[in-house]
Short mmCIF file of C-alpha atoms in Angstrom, two decimals:
data_model
loop_
_atom_site.label_atom_id
_atom_site.label_comp_id
_atom_site.label_asym_id
_atom_site.label_seq_id
_atom_site.Cartn_x
_atom_site.Cartn_y
_atom_site.Cartn_z
CA MET A 101 0.00 0.00 0.00
CA THR A 102 1.36 3.41 -0.94
CA GLU A 103 1.17 6.06 1.73
CA THR A 104 0.29 9.56 0.59
CA TYR A 105 2.36 12.37 2.04
CA LYS A 106 0.30 15.26 3.38
CA ASP A 107 1.94 18.63 3.81
CA PRO A 108 0.72 20.01 7.18
CA VAL A 109 1.05 23.60 5.96
CA ALA A 110 -0.79 22.86 2.72
CA ALA A 111 -3.84 21.63 4.63
CA HIS A 112 -4.71 25.27 5.29
CA ASP A 113 -4.03 26.49 1.76
CA THR A 114 -6.56 26.12 -1.02
CA ASP A 115 -4.57 27.52 -3.94
CA PRO A 116 -2.91 24.56 -5.73
CA ARG A 117 -0.30 26.90 -7.22
CA LEU A 118 0.97 27.66 -3.73
CA THR A 119 0.79 24.10 -2.47
CA ALA A 120 2.45 22.75 -5.64
CA SER A 121 5.26 25.29 -5.36
CA ARG A 122 5.89 24.33 -1.76
CA ALA A 123 5.77 20.64 -2.64
CA MET A 124 8.33 21.09 -5.45
CA VAL A 125 10.75 22.97 -3.21
CA ARG A 126 10.31 20.46 -0.39
CA LEU A 127 10.80 17.48 -2.73
CA VAL A 128 14.01 18.88 -4.22
CA ARG A 129 15.39 19.65 -0.76
CA ARG A 130 14.59 16.17 0.49
CA MET A 131 16.09 14.48 -2.57
CA ARG A 132 19.29 16.47 -2.13
CA SER A 133 19.36 15.70 1.58
CA VAL A 134 18.86 11.96 1.03
CA PHE A 135 21.55 11.97 -1.64
CA ASP A 136 23.96 13.93 0.57
CA ASP A 137 23.38 11.55 3.50
CA GLN A 138 23.85 8.42 1.41
CA ALA A 139 26.81 9.70 -0.64
CA HIS A 140 28.70 11.16 2.31
CA ASP A 141 31.09 8.19 2.47
CA MET A 142 32.16 8.89 -1.13
CA GLY A 143 32.94 12.50 -0.18
CA LEU A 144 30.14 13.69 -2.41
CA THR A 145 27.19 15.99 -2.20
CA TYR A 146 24.43 16.31 -4.76
CA ALA A 147 26.11 19.41 -6.21
CA ARG A 148 29.46 17.65 -6.48
CA ALA A 149 27.91 14.58 -8.11
CA GLN A 150 26.03 16.70 -10.64
CA THR A 151 29.27 18.50 -11.47
CA ILE A 152 31.17 15.24 -11.97
CA LEU A 153 28.44 13.84 -14.21
CA GLU A 154 28.23 17.02 -16.29
CA VAL A 155 32.01 17.09 -16.76
CA SER A 156 31.95 13.38 -17.70
CA ARG A 157 29.54 14.24 -20.52
CA ARG A 158 31.43 17.36 -21.66
CA GLU A 159 35.05 17.19 -20.63
CA GLY A 160 37.12 20.24 -21.43
CA LEU A 161 34.37 22.77 -20.78
CA ASN A 162 35.56 26.01 -19.29
CA GLN A 163 34.27 27.10 -15.89
CA THR A 164 31.83 29.66 -17.28
CA ALA A 165 30.24 27.18 -19.69
CA LEU A 166 30.04 24.52 -16.97
CA ALA A 167 28.32 26.97 -14.60
CA GLU A 168 25.76 27.69 -17.33
CA CYS A 169 25.15 23.96 -17.91
CA LEU A 170 24.58 23.44 -14.20
CA ASP A 171 22.51 26.64 -13.94
CA ILE A 172 24.59 28.02 -11.09
CA GLU A 173 26.73 31.11 -10.58
CA THR A 174 30.44 30.87 -11.36
CA PRO A 175 31.58 31.61 -7.75
CA THR A 176 29.34 28.77 -6.51
CA LEU A 177 30.83 26.44 -9.11
CA ASN A 178 34.35 27.50 -8.14
CA ARG A 179 33.74 26.39 -4.53
CA THR A 180 32.42 23.05 -5.79
CA LEU A 181 35.39 22.64 -8.13
CA ASP A 182 37.82 23.47 -5.31
CA GLY A 183 36.33 20.68 -3.18
CA LEU A 184 36.33 18.17 -6.03
CA GLU A 185 39.91 19.05 -6.91
CA LYS A 186 41.02 18.49 -3.30
CA LEU A 187 39.28 15.10 -3.31
CA GLY A 188 41.07 14.14 -6.52
CA PHE A 189 37.95 14.01 -8.72
CA LEU A 190 38.93 16.65 -11.26
CA GLU A 191 41.59 19.00 -12.45
CA ARG A 192 41.58 22.44 -14.02
CA ARG A 193 43.92 22.96 -16.95
CA PRO A 194 44.73 26.12 -18.88
CA ASP A 195 42.97 26.41 -22.23
CA PRO A 196 45.67 26.03 -24.91
CA ASP A 197 44.13 28.93 -26.85
CA ASP A 198 43.62 31.28 -23.89
CA LYS A 199 45.76 30.77 -20.78
CA ARG A 200 43.36 32.89 -18.71
CA VAL A 201 40.61 30.29 -19.17
CA ARG A 202 40.54 27.03 -17.22
CA GLN A 203 39.08 23.85 -18.67
CA ILE A 204 37.70 21.11 -16.45
CA TYR A 205 38.73 17.45 -16.77
CA LEU A 206 37.94 14.37 -14.70
CA THR A 207 40.72 12.40 -13.10
CA ALA A 208 40.99 8.63 -13.45
CA HIS A 209 39.53 8.42 -9.93
CA ALA A 210 36.41 10.32 -11.01
CA ARG A 211 36.02 8.30 -14.21
CA ALA A 212 36.17 5.11 -12.16
CA ASN A 213 33.38 6.43 -9.92
CA ALA A 214 31.16 8.18 -12.51
CA ASP A 215 29.16 5.03 -13.30
CA GLN A 216 28.63 4.33 -9.59
CA ILE A 217 27.42 7.90 -9.07
CA GLU A 218 25.05 7.63 -12.04
CA ARG A 219 23.63 4.32 -10.75
CA PHE A 220 23.24 5.83 -7.30
CA LEU A 221 21.22 8.73 -8.75
CA GLN A 222 19.14 6.36 -10.88
CA ASP A 223 18.31 4.26 -7.81
CA LEU A 224 17.28 7.36 -5.87
CA ARG A 225 15.07 8.54 -8.74
CA ALA A 226 13.52 5.08 -9.06
CA GLN A 227 12.53 5.18 -5.39
CA VAL A 228 11.15 8.71 -5.66
CA TYR A 229 9.26 8.02 -8.91
CA LYS A 230 7.81 4.69 -7.73
CA GLY A 231 4.12 4.53 -8.61
CA VAL A 232 4.35 7.50 -10.99
CA SER A 233 3.58 6.57 -14.59
CA VAL A 234 5.61 7.65 -17.60
CA GLN A 235 2.57 9.66 -18.73
CA GLU A 236 2.41 11.47 -15.39
CA MET A 237 6.11 12.29 -15.62
CA ALA A 238 5.67 13.53 -19.20
CA GLN A 239 2.82 15.80 -18.09
CA LEU A 240 4.89 17.06 -15.18
CA GLN A 241 7.75 17.83 -17.58
CA ARG A 242 5.43 19.77 -19.88
CA THR A 243 4.12 21.76 -16.92
CA LEU A 244 7.61 22.49 -15.63
CA ASP A 245 8.70 23.54 -19.13
CA LYS A 246 5.83 26.05 -19.26
CA MET A 247 6.78 27.40 -15.86
CA ALA A 248 10.44 27.66 -16.88
CA ALA A 249 9.44 29.55 -20.03
CA ASN A 250 7.42 31.95 -17.88
CA MET A 251 10.43 32.49 -15.65
CA ALA A 252 12.64 33.11 -18.68
CA GLU A 253 10.21 35.76 -19.93
CA MET A 254 10.29 37.48 -16.54
CA ARG A 255 14.08 37.89 -16.79
CA LEU A 256 13.70 39.64 -20.14
CA LEU A 257 11.32 42.31 -18.83
#
């Protein structure tokens, strides 16, 4: 039997836009927290794992491009990269065409762990998405895409 989670704050709210927004934020926070707790032994956080996986797909990106891919600010990425570099997961090399620019590469250690990290994330998603149909996920994606487009328009105003 699947237990339905009830948000105690949402019980008093009647506007589904508000309750859905709260639920999205809460879900993302909990997923990150669960990941961080379970991946602690690997020296990883959700942000670090996402960075490793993005670099594994696009090695040689510069820091600015990587920050854009991850949708984070460059100073935030730099802190993440510093931590990953200290743990031996990646290295920053000068761009051969522009020595001021640093490109990001995985180390052998990170490559050896990238598949494990990806499986770990897939297992977490499988647990979270249990009981949710492909059609429901597709509808959710369409809704989120609309909301993201609305947010993009707001930035242009």
